[in-house]
Structures are given as C-alpha cells and as structure tokens.
Amino acid sequence: MNNELIKNFQDRFQKEPGHIFFCPGRVNLIGEHIDYNGGSVMPCAISQGTYLAVAKNKDKRFRFHCLDFPETADLHLQESYSRTGKQWFNYPLGIINHFIQNGFTISGLDMLFSGNLPVGAGLSSSASVEVLTAFSLNSLFGSGITLTDMALLSKKVENEFMGVNCGIMDQFAVAMGKKDKAILLNCDTLEYEYIPFETGGYSLVIINTNKKRELVASKYNERFAECALALTFLKQKLNVENLCDITPASFDLNKQLINDPVLQKRALHVISENARVKDAAIALQTGDMEVFGKLMYASHQSLKELYEVTGKELDTIIDFCNGHEECIGARMTGAGFGGCAIALVKNNKVDDFSNDLSVYYQKEIGYAAGVFISGAEDGVREIER
Ligand code: GLA
C-alpha cells in the first residue's frame, strides 16, 4: 500500500510526500445504539483503514486526491469552507474548516488519500478520514490538541458539516484504539478504560453483507428521535438525563409511562444493551469468552426484535453463526440496516467457517458476502516510510 501511495504521490505532485499517516476503521464489540443515549460502548480499532501521503506547499492551496475515487479538489486557503455536494473530500475539508474556524494556523497541503476499508460498510470509513486529517494537521502544524479533542472535533464535523447525527463512538475508537484491547467508553462522561481483548483460541471475523445501503442516515435519525421521545415520557417520573441512566429493574417498574409500544421496545433495547456491556466487560476481564459470545448473540437478538435495525442480510449471517458450534458469538456491528457483522470463531475452523458461510449467504441472498479477519489494533498514527 505504501509504495503504491508514494509512487502515485510523486506522479501527481512531482515531489516527495513528507509524511504518511494512517487511521484505522473500527468494529463495535458490543453496546449498539448506545452512544447517543449516554451509556457505555465497547469498540476496538481494526487493521484496515485509511492512509494519507501529504506534503506542505508554499502556494497556500489544499489539494485533495484519492486513489479510490476520481474526484479531486484544489482550493485556495480561505477563512471558511462549506460542504460541496457529497464527494469524499468534504470530510477532510470539514476538518480543515474546523481548524481554521477555531483559530489554528494551518497552511497549504498536497494530499493523497487511500484506504482498504470497504466504504459505506459500517466500519467507520468516514470517522477514519476525519480523525486521520485532524491528526495530520495537528502533527504538521503543531496545533497541540489531544486525541480526545481530535475525536470530539471530528464528531462535530460529522454532525455539523456533513449533517449526520452520529454519537462519539466511531471517532473515539479510531483515535484511541490500542492493540489487543477493547475500549470501554462511557459516552456520557468520556471516561474510558482499556480491557484486554485477547481472544485466545478464537478469531474476530468481520463479515460484510455487501448490501447496498439506502436511507441509513434517515433511519438512524428516526431511532435517535424515538429514544429522545421515550426519554421525555420516562422523565415525567424519573430524575434522569439519559436513557442509559435507567436500570433494567427501574425500567420494568416504570415502562408504562411510555404509552407507545414501539417506543417502549426501543427504550428496552437501549437499557438492556447498556447492562449487557457491563456484563461483557466482566466477561473479558475474567477471560470468559463463552459468556462474551452469548452476550453478543443476545445483543443481536435485541437489535433485531426491539430496535429493528438488522434486516434479512445480517439476520441470515447471524442465523448461520448460531447453528455452528465453532462460532461462540456473533452480532451486527455499527448502525445496522446492512453493513457488517462480527463473529468469534475457533482459530482452526476459520477457513471452513468462512467457506461455508460464503456459500450459504450467496444461496440465501443472491450475492456474495465479504469475509476477513482482524485483531484489535492501534488507533491513528504516523507510519514510518
Ligand atoms: C453509527 C454511529 C455511531 C453509533 C453506531 C450505533 O456507527 O456513527 O455513533 O451510534 O452507529 O451504535
């Protein structure tokens, strides 16, 4: 990847890239649709991600190129920028805009991006590009901001510049990832803890549904609004800030405050999923992968029945996993409605599992799934050339 990137950079800009940076994507191990409800999530960064070859220029221009998309942009340094359409370079442009608007001194850059994350597959390719750009600007211009700040400003760019209502999980995970660790993140306070994710005899398998995802943002925003509404009903009696401040026992006693059965289901998912994250953390800390796997299956079931964000493709994968002894846990990961699933599979059975799953998926769904393996990896960083 690096050699191709460097060669392309030389061809396009007629000079050497000064630096190469990398930011991974992420999977969420458990705790889905929790971050915007003030609870705890447990993501980890993965091996696949986005690279940036970059050099400063003297003519105060930001040049955006990418090996994976044909569109380029060449913009003069100015006081602010706004989003132009849906092209990929709006993500780094949003970060540049944020730096300028917040008074950081930055200047012209020639940039060539390239990634090996499937785009739009729910592995946070957009958070990866955002945090990658923030990290690079911070390194090149000495802005002096922390990784947590980079995650926060990247979320702000996603919310305000790109117009997507996401929580903090993705940006935090790709900024703060650590090898062989899961991140237990409290999305209300941003307190976090690294938990060993040493899967021992099991591999973390990522399965891409390859489903063409449509309307994900609007369905995501719909769930976001449903949770906010469910909370207003519960607040009539309970003194809480977030849905995740409510325990399953307290919810059981007070659920009749929500008179809409759909909203009741949404709230039940959120509150029970948040409790599962706590149990999952204990399972990992005690090295009990079997219990961890069962919690993954329970999480998927809740996302399917109560939160209704899975769909035929993801459910087909999880049903297959459930029927296979060598797979001790599986669930969708990310926003849902397609995207990816993750599974914990016995190391020496991964090849058989992947082959059988591929055949089954193709037969049931009519097109191929993508299957690959990843460990828990480090977050954003500079790469030695
Ligand atoms: C997307 C969002 C995250 C999070 C997940 C669901 O990945 O970007 O903030 O809400 O969905 O857990």
JSON list of N, CA and C in Angstrom, two decimals, residues 49-118:
[
{"chain": "A", "resi": 49, "resn": "GLY", "atom": "N", "xyz": [-7.88, 0.43, 7.23]},
{"chain": "A", "resi": 49, "resn": "GLY", "atom": "CA", "xyz": [-8.13, 1.85, 7.50]},
{"chain": "A", "resi": 49, "resn": "GLY", "atom": "C", "xyz": [-7.77, 2.72, 6.31]},
{"chain": "A", "resi": 50, "resn": "THR", "atom": "N", "xyz": [-7.42, 3.97, 6.60]},
{"chain": "A", "resi": 50, "resn": "THR", "atom": "CA", "xyz": [-7.14, 4.95, 5.55]},
{"chain": "A", "resi": 50, "resn": "THR", "atom": "C", "xyz": [-5.73, 5.51, 5.72]},
{"chain": "A", "resi": 51, "resn": "TYR", "atom": "N", "xyz": [-5.05, 5.67, 4.59]},
{"chain": "A", "resi": 51, "resn": "TYR", "atom": "CA", "xyz": [-3.69, 6.23, 4.58]},
{"chain": "A", "resi": 51, "resn": "TYR", "atom": "C", "xyz": [-3.74, 7.64, 3.98]},
{"chain": "A", "resi": 52, "resn": "LEU", "atom": "N", "xyz": [-2.81, 8.47, 4.43]},
{"chain": "A", "resi": 52, "resn": "LEU", "atom": "CA", "xyz": [-2.66, 9.79, 3.82]},
{"chain": "A", "resi": 52, "resn": "LEU", "atom": "C", "xyz": [-1.18, 10.08, 3.60]},
{"chain": "A", "resi": 53, "resn": "ALA", "atom": "N", "xyz": [-0.82, 10.29, 2.32]},
{"chain": "A", "resi": 53, "resn": "ALA", "atom": "CA", "xyz": [0.52, 10.79, 2.00]},
{"chain": "A", "resi": 53, "resn": "ALA", "atom": "C", "xyz": [0.37, 12.29, 1.82]},
{"chain": "A", "resi": 54, "resn": "VAL", "atom": "N", "xyz": [1.24, 13.07, 2.47]},
{"chain": "A", "resi": 54, "resn": "VAL", "atom": "CA", "xyz": [1.00, 14.51, 2.49]},
{"chain": "A", "resi": 54, "resn": "VAL", "atom": "C", "xyz": [2.31, 15.29, 2.50]},
{"chain": "A", "resi": 55, "resn": "ALA", "atom": "N", "xyz": [2.29, 16.46, 1.86]},
{"chain": "A", "resi": 55, "resn": "ALA", "atom": "CA", "xyz": [3.43, 17.39, 1.95]},
{"chain": "A", "resi": 55, "resn": "ALA", "atom": "C", "xyz": [2.89, 18.82, 1.98]},
{"chain": "A", "resi": 56, "resn": "LYS", "atom": "N", "xyz": [3.60, 19.69, 2.70]},
{"chain": "A", "resi": 56, "resn": "LYS", "atom": "CA", "xyz": [3.19, 21.09, 2.71]},
{"chain": "A", "resi": 56, "resn": "LYS", "atom": "C", "xyz": [3.49, 21.71, 1.35]},
{"chain": "A", "resi": 57, "resn": "ASN", "atom": "N", "xyz": [2.73, 22.75, 0.95]},
{"chain": "A", "resi": 57, "resn": "ASN", "atom": "CA", "xyz": [3.09, 23.52, -0.23]},
{"chain": "A", "resi": 57, "resn": "ASN", "atom": "C", "xyz": [3.17, 25.00, 0.13]},
{"chain": "A", "resi": 58, "resn": "LYS", "atom": "N", "xyz": [3.80, 25.75, -0.74]},
{"chain": "A", "resi": 58, "resn": "LYS", "atom": "CA", "xyz": [4.03, 27.17, -0.43]},
{"chain": "A", "resi": 58, "resn": "LYS", "atom": "C", "xyz": [2.97, 28.07, -1.06]},
{"chain": "A", "resi": 59, "resn": "ASP", "atom": "N", "xyz": [2.13, 27.48, -1.94]},
{"chain": "A", "resi": 59, "resn": "ASP", "atom": "CA", "xyz": [1.18, 28.35, -2.63]},
{"chain": "A", "resi": 59, "resn": "ASP", "atom": "C", "xyz": [-0.19, 28.40, -1.96]},
{"chain": "A", "resi": 60, "resn": "LYS", "atom": "N", "xyz": [-0.24, 27.99, -0.66]},
{"chain": "A", "resi": 60, "resn": "LYS", "atom": "CA", "xyz": [-1.47, 28.13, 0.14]},
{"chain": "A", "resi": 60, "resn": "LYS", "atom": "C", "xyz": [-2.69, 27.51, -0.51]},
{"chain": "A", "resi": 61, "resn": "ARG", "atom": "N", "xyz": [-2.49, 26.30, -1.03]},
{"chain": "A", "resi": 61, "resn": "ARG", "atom": "CA", "xyz": [-3.63, 25.61, -1.62]},
{"chain": "A", "resi": 61, "resn": "ARG", "atom": "C", "xyz": [-3.81, 24.26, -0.92]},
{"chain": "A", "resi": 62, "resn": "PHE", "atom": "N", "xyz": [-5.05, 23.84, -0.80]},
{"chain": "A", "resi": 62, "resn": "PHE", "atom": "CA", "xyz": [-5.34, 22.49, -0.31]},
{"chain": "A", "resi": 62, "resn": "PHE", "atom": "C", "xyz": [-5.73, 21.65, -1.51]},
{"chain": "A", "resi": 63, "resn": "ARG", "atom": "N", "xyz": [-4.87, 20.66, -1.82]},
{"chain": "A", "resi": 63, "resn": "ARG", "atom": "CA", "xyz": [-5.15, 19.79, -2.97]},
{"chain": "A", "resi": 63, "resn": "ARG", "atom": "C", "xyz": [-5.54, 18.42, -2.45]},
{"chain": "A", "resi": 64, "resn": "PHE", "atom": "N", "xyz": [-6.71, 17.97, -2.84]},
{"chain": "A", "resi": 64, "resn": "PHE", "atom": "CA", "xyz": [-7.25, 16.70, -2.35]},
{"chain": "A", "resi": 64, "resn": "PHE", "atom": "C", "xyz": [-7.27, 15.69, -3.49]},
{"chain": "A", "resi": 65, "resn": "HIS", "atom": "N", "xyz": [-6.54, 14.59, -3.32]},
{"chain": "A", "resi": 65, "resn": "HIS", "atom": "CA", "xyz": [-6.58, 13.49, -4.28]},
{"chain": "A", "resi": 65, "resn": "HIS", "atom": "C", "xyz": [-6.82, 12.19, -3.52]},
{"chain": "A", "resi": 66, "resn": "CYS", "atom": "N", "xyz": [-7.33, 11.19, -4.23]},
{"chain": "A", "resi": 66, "resn": "CYS", "atom": "CA", "xyz": [-7.60, 9.91, -3.57]},
{"chain": "A", "resi": 66, "resn": "CYS", "atom": "C", "xyz": [-7.43, 8.79, -4.59]},
{"chain": "A", "resi": 67, "resn": "LEU", "atom": "N", "xyz": [-6.79, 7.70, -4.19]},
{"chain": "A", "resi": 67, "resn": "LEU", "atom": "CA", "xyz": [-6.60, 6.58, -5.14]},
{"chain": "A", "resi": 67, "resn": "LEU", "atom": "C", "xyz": [-7.92, 5.86, -5.42]},
{"chain": "A", "resi": 68, "resn": "ASP", "atom": "N", "xyz": [-8.88, 6.00, -4.52]},
{"chain": "A", "resi": 68, "resn": "ASP", "atom": "CA", "xyz": [-10.10, 5.19, -4.63]},
{"chain": "A", "resi": 68, "resn": "ASP", "atom": "C", "xyz": [-11.26, 5.91, -5.31]},
{"chain": "A", "resi": 69, "resn": "PHE", "atom": "N", "xyz": [-11.16, 7.22, -5.46]},
{"chain": "A", "resi": 69, "resn": "PHE", "atom": "CA", "xyz": [-12.23, 7.99, -6.11]},
{"chain": "A", "resi": 69, "resn": "PHE", "atom": "C", "xyz": [-11.61, 8.93, -7.15]},
{"chain": "A", "resi": 70, "resn": "PRO", "atom": "N", "xyz": [-12.29, 9.16, -8.27]},
{"chain": "A", "resi": 70, "resn": "PRO", "atom": "CA", "xyz": [-11.70, 10.00, -9.31]},
{"chain": "A", "resi": 70, "resn": "PRO", "atom": "C", "xyz": [-11.74, 11.49, -8.98]},
{"chain": "A", "resi": 71, "resn": "GLU", "atom": "N", "xyz": [-12.69, 11.93, -8.12]},
{"chain": "A", "resi": 71, "resn": "GLU", "atom": "CA", "xyz": [-12.84, 13.37, -7.91]},
{"chain": "A", "resi": 71, "resn": "GLU", "atom": "C", "xyz": [-11.65, 13.93, -7.16]},
{"chain": "A", "resi": 72, "resn": "THR", "atom": "N", "xyz": [-11.21, 15.13, -7.59]},
{"chain": "A", "resi": 72, "resn": "THR", "atom": "CA", "xyz": [-10.15, 15.84, -6.88]},
{"chain": "A", "resi": 72, "resn": "THR", "atom": "C", "xyz": [-10.66, 17.25, -6.58]},
{"chain": "A", "resi": 73, "resn": "ALA", "atom": "N", "xyz": [-9.95, 17.95, -5.68]},
{"chain": "A", "resi": 73, "resn": "ALA", "atom": "CA", "xyz": [-10.30, 19.36, -5.44]},
{"chain": "A", "resi": 73, "resn": "ALA", "atom": "C", "xyz": [-9.02, 20.13, -5.22]},
{"chain": "A", "resi": 74, "resn": "ASP", "atom": "N", "xyz": [-9.04, 21.41, -5.56]},
{"chain": "A", "resi": 74, "resn": "ASP", "atom": "CA", "xyz": [-7.87, 22.27, -5.41]},
{"chain": "A", "resi": 74, "resn": "ASP", "atom": "C", "xyz": [-8.40, 23.63, -4.94]},
{"chain": "A", "resi": 75, "resn": "LEU", "atom": "N", "xyz": [-8.26, 23.90, -3.66]},
{"chain": "A", "resi": 75, "resn": "LEU", "atom": "CA", "xyz": [-8.91, 25.09, -3.08]},
{"chain": "A", "resi": 75, "resn": "LEU", "atom": "C", "xyz": [-7.87, 26.00, -2.45]},
{"chain": "A", "resi": 76, "resn": "HIS", "atom": "N", "xyz": [-8.06, 27.29, -2.62]},
{"chain": "A", "resi": 76, "resn": "HIS", "atom": "CA", "xyz": [-7.16, 28.26, -2.01]},
{"chain": "A", "resi": 76, "resn": "HIS", "atom": "C", "xyz": [-7.48, 28.40, -0.53]},
{"chain": "A", "resi": 77, "resn": "LEU", "atom": "N", "xyz": [-6.45, 28.66, 0.27]},
{"chain": "A", "resi": 77, "resn": "LEU", "atom": "CA", "xyz": [-6.67, 28.87, 1.71]},
{"chain": "A", "resi": 77, "resn": "LEU", "atom": "C", "xyz": [-7.63, 30.04, 1.90]},
{"chain": "A", "resi": 78, "resn": "GLN", "atom": "N", "xyz": [-8.72, 29.81, 2.62]},
{"chain": "A", "resi": 78, "resn": "GLN", "atom": "CA", "xyz": [-9.66, 30.92, 2.88]},
{"chain": "A", "resi": 78, "resn": "GLN", "atom": "C", "xyz": [-10.19, 30.81, 4.30]},
{"chain": "A", "resi": 79, "resn": "GLU", "atom": "N", "xyz": [-11.02, 31.78, 4.72]},
{"chain": "A", "resi": 79, "resn": "GLU", "atom": "CA", "xyz": [-11.43, 31.86, 6.12]},
{"chain": "A", "resi": 79, "resn": "GLU", "atom": "C", "xyz": [-12.39, 30.77, 6.54]},
{"chain": "A", "resi": 80, "resn": "SER", "atom": "N", "xyz": [-13.19, 30.31, 5.60]},
{"chain": "A", "resi": 80, "resn": "SER", "atom": "CA", "xyz": [-14.08, 29.19, 5.93]},
{"chain": "A", "resi": 80, "resn": "SER", "atom": "C", "xyz": [-14.49, 28.49, 4.63]},
{"chain": "A", "resi": 81, "resn": "TYR", "atom": "N", "xyz": [-14.98, 27.27, 4.82]},
{"chain": "A", "resi": 81, "resn": "TYR", "atom": "CA", "xyz": [-15.46, 26.48, 3.67]},
{"chain": "A", "resi": 81, "resn": "TYR", "atom": "C", "xyz": [-16.82, 25.92, 4.03]},
{"chain": "A", "resi": 82, "resn": "SER", "atom": "N", "xyz": [-17.61, 25.63, 3.01]},
{"chain": "A", "resi": 82, "resn": "SER", "atom": "CA", "xyz": [-18.83, 24.87, 3.28]},
{"chain": "A", "resi": 82, "resn": "SER", "atom": "C", "xyz": [-18.82, 23.62, 2.41]},
{"chain": "A", "resi": 83, "resn": "ARG", "atom": "N", "xyz": [-19.68, 22.69, 2.77]},
{"chain": "A", "resi": 83, "resn": "ARG", "atom": "CA", "xyz": [-19.71, 21.41, 2.06]},
{"chain": "A", "resi": 83, "resn": "ARG", "atom": "C", "xyz": [-20.19, 21.62, 0.63]},
{"chain": "A", "resi": 84, "resn": "THR", "atom": "N", "xyz": [-19.54, 20.91, -0.29]},
{"chain": "A", "resi": 84, "resn": "THR", "atom": "CA", "xyz": [-19.99, 21.00, -1.68]},
{"chain": "A", "resi": 84, "resn": "THR", "atom": "C", "xyz": [-20.39, 19.59, -2.12]},
{"chain": "A", "resi": 85, "resn": "GLY", "atom": "N", "xyz": [-21.68, 19.32, -2.17]},
{"chain": "A", "resi": 85, "resn": "GLY", "atom": "CA", "xyz": [-22.16, 18.02, -2.63]},
{"chain": "A", "resi": 85, "resn": "GLY", "atom": "C", "xyz": [-21.76, 16.91, -1.69]},
{"chain": "A", "resi": 86, "resn": "LYS", "atom": "N", "xyz": [-21.62, 15.71, -2.26]},
{"chain": "A", "resi": 86, "resn": "LYS", "atom": "CA", "xyz": [-21.40, 14.53, -1.42]},
{"chain": "A", "resi": 86, "resn": "LYS", "atom": "C", "xyz": [-20.04, 13.89, -1.65]},
{"chain": "A", "resi": 87, "resn": "GLN", "atom": "N", "xyz": [-19.15, 14.58, -2.38]},
{"chain": "A", "resi": 87, "resn": "GLN", "atom": "CA", "xyz": [-17.88, 13.94, -2.70]},
{"chain": "A", "resi": 87, "resn": "GLN", "atom": "C", "xyz": [-17.04, 13.68, -1.44]},
{"chain": "A", "resi": 88, "resn": "TRP", "atom": "N", "xyz": [-16.15, 12.71, -1.57]},
{"chain": "A", "resi": 88, "resn": "TRP", "atom": "CA", "xyz": [-15.35, 12.23, -0.44]},
{"chain": "A", "resi": 88, "resn": "TRP", "atom": "C", "xyz": [-14.54, 13.34, 0.23]},
{"chain": "A", "resi": 89, "resn": "PHE", "atom": "N", "xyz": [-14.07, 14.35, -0.58]},
{"chain": "A", "resi": 89, "resn": "PHE", "atom": "CA", "xyz": [-13.13, 15.32, 0.01]},
{"chain": "A", "resi": 89, "resn": "PHE", "atom": "C", "xyz": [-13.80, 16.29, 0.98]},
{"chain": "A", "resi": 90, "resn": "ASN", "atom": "N", "xyz": [-15.14, 16.22, 1.08]},
{"chain": "A", "resi": 90, "resn": "ASN", "atom": "CA", "xyz": [-15.80, 17.07, 2.07]},
{"chain": "A", "resi": 90, "resn": "ASN", "atom": "C", "xyz": [-15.41, 16.68, 3.51]},
{"chain": "A", "resi": 91, "resn": "TYR", "atom": "N", "xyz": [-15.05, 15.42, 3.73]},
{"chain": "A", "resi": 91, "resn": "TYR", "atom": "CA", "xyz": [-14.66, 15.00, 5.09]},
{"chain": "A", "resi": 91, "resn": "TYR", "atom": "C", "xyz": [-13.37, 15.71, 5.52]},
{"chain": "A", "resi": 92, "resn": "PRO", "atom": "N", "xyz": [-12.26, 15.58, 4.74]},
{"chain": "A", "resi": 92, "resn": "PRO", "atom": "CA", "xyz": [-11.07, 16.33, 5.16]},
{"chain": "A", "resi": 92, "resn": "PRO", "atom": "C", "xyz": [-11.27, 17.84, 5.11]},
{"chain": "A", "resi": 93, "resn": "LEU", "atom": "N", "xyz": [-12.10, 18.30, 4.15]},
{"chain": "A", "resi": 93, "resn": "LEU", "atom": "CA", "xyz": [-12.35, 19.75, 4.07]},
{"chain": "A", "resi": 93, "resn": "LEU", "atom": "C", "xyz": [-13.06, 20.25, 5.33]},
{"chain": "A", "resi": 94, "resn": "GLY", "atom": "N", "xyz": [-14.00, 19.46, 5.84]},
{"chain": "A", "resi": 94, "resn": "GLY", "atom": "CA", "xyz": [-14.71, 19.83, 7.08]},
{"chain": "A", "resi": 94, "resn": "GLY", "atom": "C", "xyz": [-13.74, 19.97, 8.25]},
{"chain": "A", "resi": 95, "resn": "ILE", "atom": "N", "xyz": [-12.74, 19.08, 8.30]},
{"chain": "A", "resi": 95, "resn": "ILE", "atom": "CA", "xyz": [-11.76, 19.14, 9.39]},
{"chain": "A", "resi": 95, "resn": "ILE", "atom": "C", "xyz": [-10.87, 20.39, 9.22]},
{"chain": "A", "resi": 96, "resn": "ILE", "atom": "N", "xyz": [-10.44, 20.65, 8.00]},
{"chain": "A", "resi": 96, "resn": "ILE", "atom": "CA", "xyz": [-9.63, 21.85, 7.73]},
{"chain": "A", "resi": 96, "resn": "ILE", "atom": "C", "xyz": [-10.42, 23.09, 8.12]},
{"chain": "A", "resi": 97, "resn": "ASN", "atom": "N", "xyz": [-11.68, 23.12, 7.73]},
{"chain": "A", "resi": 97, "resn": "ASN", "atom": "CA", "xyz": [-12.55, 24.25, 8.07]},
{"chain": "A", "resi": 97, "resn": "ASN", "atom": "C", "xyz": [-12.63, 24.43, 9.58]},
{"chain": "A", "resi": 98, "resn": "HIS", "atom": "N", "xyz": [-12.76, 23.33, 10.30]},
{"chain": "A", "resi": 98, "resn": "HIS", "atom": "CA", "xyz": [-12.85, 23.41, 11.76]},
{"chain": "A", "resi": 98, "resn": "HIS", "atom": "C", "xyz": [-11.57, 23.99, 12.36]},
{"chain": "A", "resi": 99, "resn": "PHE", "atom": "N", "xyz": [-10.43, 23.54, 11.89]},
{"chain": "A", "resi": 99, "resn": "PHE", "atom": "CA", "xyz": [-9.15, 24.05, 12.40]},
{"chain": "A", "resi": 99, "resn": "PHE", "atom": "C", "xyz": [-9.06, 25.57, 12.17]},
{"chain": "A", "resi": 100, "resn": "ILE", "atom": "N", "xyz": [-9.40, 25.99, 10.94]},
{"chain": "A", "resi": 100, "resn": "ILE", "atom": "CA", "xyz": [-9.28, 27.42, 10.61]},
{"chain": "A", "resi": 100, "resn": "ILE", "atom": "C", "xyz": [-10.25, 28.24, 11.47]},
{"chain": "A", "resi": 101, "resn": "GLN", "atom": "N", "xyz": [-11.49, 27.76, 11.54]},
{"chain": "A", "resi": 101, "resn": "GLN", "atom": "CA", "xyz": [-12.52, 28.48, 12.30]},
{"chain": "A", "resi": 101, "resn": "GLN", "atom": "C", "xyz": [-12.17, 28.59, 13.78]},
{"chain": "A", "resi": 102, "resn": "ASN", "atom": "N", "xyz": [-11.39, 27.62, 14.28]},
{"chain": "A", "resi": 102, "resn": "ASN", "atom": "CA", "xyz": [-11.03, 27.64, 15.70]},
{"chain": "A", "resi": 102, "resn": "ASN", "atom": "C", "xyz": [-9.68, 28.30, 15.95]},
{"chain": "A", "resi": 103, "resn": "GLY", "atom": "N", "xyz": [-9.19, 29.02, 14.95]},
{"chain": "A", "resi": 103, "resn": "GLY", "atom": "CA", "xyz": [-8.02, 29.86, 15.15]},
{"chain": "A", "resi": 103, "resn": "GLY", "atom": "C", "xyz": [-6.68, 29.15, 15.07]},
{"chain": "A", "resi": 104, "resn": "PHE", "atom": "N", "xyz": [-6.65, 27.89, 14.62]},
{"chain": "A", "resi": 104, "resn": "PHE", "atom": "CA", "xyz": [-5.35, 27.22, 14.46]},
{"chain": "A", "resi": 104, "resn": "PHE", "atom": "C", "xyz": [-4.72, 27.70, 13.15]},
{"chain": "A", "resi": 105, "resn": "THR", "atom": "N", "xyz": [-3.41, 27.96, 13.20]},
{"chain": "A", "resi": 105, "resn": "THR", "atom": "CA", "xyz": [-2.74, 28.41, 11.98]},
{"chain": "A", "resi": 105, "resn": "THR", "atom": "C", "xyz": [-2.34, 27.19, 11.16]},
{"chain": "A", "resi": 106, "resn": "ILE", "atom": "N", "xyz": [-2.93, 27.06, 10.00]},
{"chain": "A", "resi": 106, "resn": "ILE", "atom": "CA", "xyz": [-2.52, 25.98, 9.09]},
{"chain": "A", "resi": 106, "resn": "ILE", "atom": "C", "xyz": [-2.32, 26.58, 7.70]},
{"chain": "A", "resi": 107, "resn": "SER", "atom": "N", "xyz": [-1.61, 25.84, 6.85]},
{"chain": "A", "resi": 107, "resn": "SER", "atom": "CA", "xyz": [-1.37, 26.37, 5.51]},
{"chain": "A", "resi": 107, "resn": "SER", "atom": "C", "xyz": [-1.46, 25.25, 4.47]},
{"chain": "A", "resi": 108, "resn": "GLY", "atom": "N", "xyz": [-1.08, 25.57, 3.23]},
{"chain": "A", "resi": 108, "resn": "GLY", "atom": "CA", "xyz": [-1.35, 24.67, 2.11]},
{"chain": "A", "resi": 108, "resn": "GLY", "atom": "C", "xyz": [-0.80, 23.26, 2.23]},
{"chain": "A", "resi": 109, "resn": "LEU", "atom": "N", "xyz": [-1.55, 22.30, 1.69]},
{"chain": "A", "resi": 109, "resn": "LEU", "atom": "CA", "xyz": [-1.15, 20.89, 1.73]},
{"chain": "A", "resi": 109, "resn": "LEU", "atom": "C", "xyz": [-1.49, 20.18, 0.42]},
{"chain": "A", "resi": 110, "resn": "ASP", "atom": "N", "xyz": [-0.58, 19.33, -0.02]},
{"chain": "A", "resi": 110, "resn": "ASP", "atom": "CA", "xyz": [-0.89, 18.41, -1.12]},
{"chain": "A", "resi": 110, "resn": "ASP", "atom": "C", "xyz": [-1.17, 17.05, -0.48]},
{"chain": "A", "resi": 111, "resn": "MET", "atom": "N", "xyz": [-2.35, 16.51, -0.74]},
{"chain": "A", "resi": 111, "resn": "MET", "atom": "CA", "xyz": [-2.78, 15.31, -0.01]},
{"chain": "A", "resi": 111, "resn": "MET", "atom": "C", "xyz": [-3.22, 14.21, -0.97]},
{"chain": "A", "resi": 112, "resn": "LEU", "atom": "N", "xyz": [-2.76, 13.00, -0.68]},
{"chain": "A", "resi": 112, "resn": "LEU", "atom": "CA", "xyz": [-3.25, 11.83, -1.42]},
{"chain": "A", "resi": 112, "resn": "LEU", "atom": "C", "xyz": [-3.74, 10.79, -0.41]},
{"chain": "A", "resi": 113, "resn": "PHE", "atom": "N", "xyz": [-5.03, 10.52, -0.45]},
{"chain": "A", "resi": 113, "resn": "PHE", "atom": "CA", "xyz": [-5.65, 9.54, 0.46]},
{"chain": "A", "resi": 113, "resn": "PHE", "atom": "C", "xyz": [-5.79, 8.20, -0.24]},
{"chain": "A", "resi": 114, "resn": "SER", "atom": "N", "xyz": [-5.82, 7.14, 0.56]},
{"chain": "A", "resi": 114, "resn": "SER", "atom": "CA", "xyz": [-6.18, 5.82, 0.02]},
{"chain": "A", "resi": 114, "resn": "SER", "atom": "C", "xyz": [-6.57, 4.90, 1.17]},
{"chain": "A", "resi": 115, "resn": "GLY", "atom": "N", "xyz": [-7.55, 4.04, 0.94]},
{"chain": "A", "resi": 115, "resn": "GLY", "atom": "CA", "xyz": [-7.99, 3.20, 2.05]},
{"chain": "A", "resi": 115, "resn": "GLY", "atom": "C", "xyz": [-8.24, 1.77, 1.63]},
{"chain": "A", "resi": 116, "resn": "ASN", "atom": "N", "xyz": [-8.25, 0.86, 2.63]},
{"chain": "A", "resi": 116, "resn": "ASN", "atom": "CA", "xyz": [-8.64, -0.52, 2.34]},
{"chain": "A", "resi": 116, "resn": "ASN", "atom": "C", "xyz": [-9.83, -0.94, 3.20]},
{"chain": "A", "resi": 117, "resn": "LEU", "atom": "N", "xyz": [-10.60, 0.06, 3.65]},
{"chain": "A", "resi": 117, "resn": "LEU", "atom": "CA", "xyz": [-11.86, -0.24, 4.33]},
{"chain": "A", "resi": 117, "resn": "LEU", "atom": "C", "xyz": [-12.97, -0.22, 3.29]},
{"chain": "A", "resi": 118, "resn": "PRO", "atom": "N", "xyz": [-13.85, -1.22, 3.31]},
{"chain": "A", "resi": 118, "resn": "PRO", "atom": "CA", "xyz": [-14.99, -1.09, 2.39]},
{"chain": "A", "resi": 118, "resn": "PRO", "atom": "C", "xyz": [-15.80, 0.15, 2.75]}
]
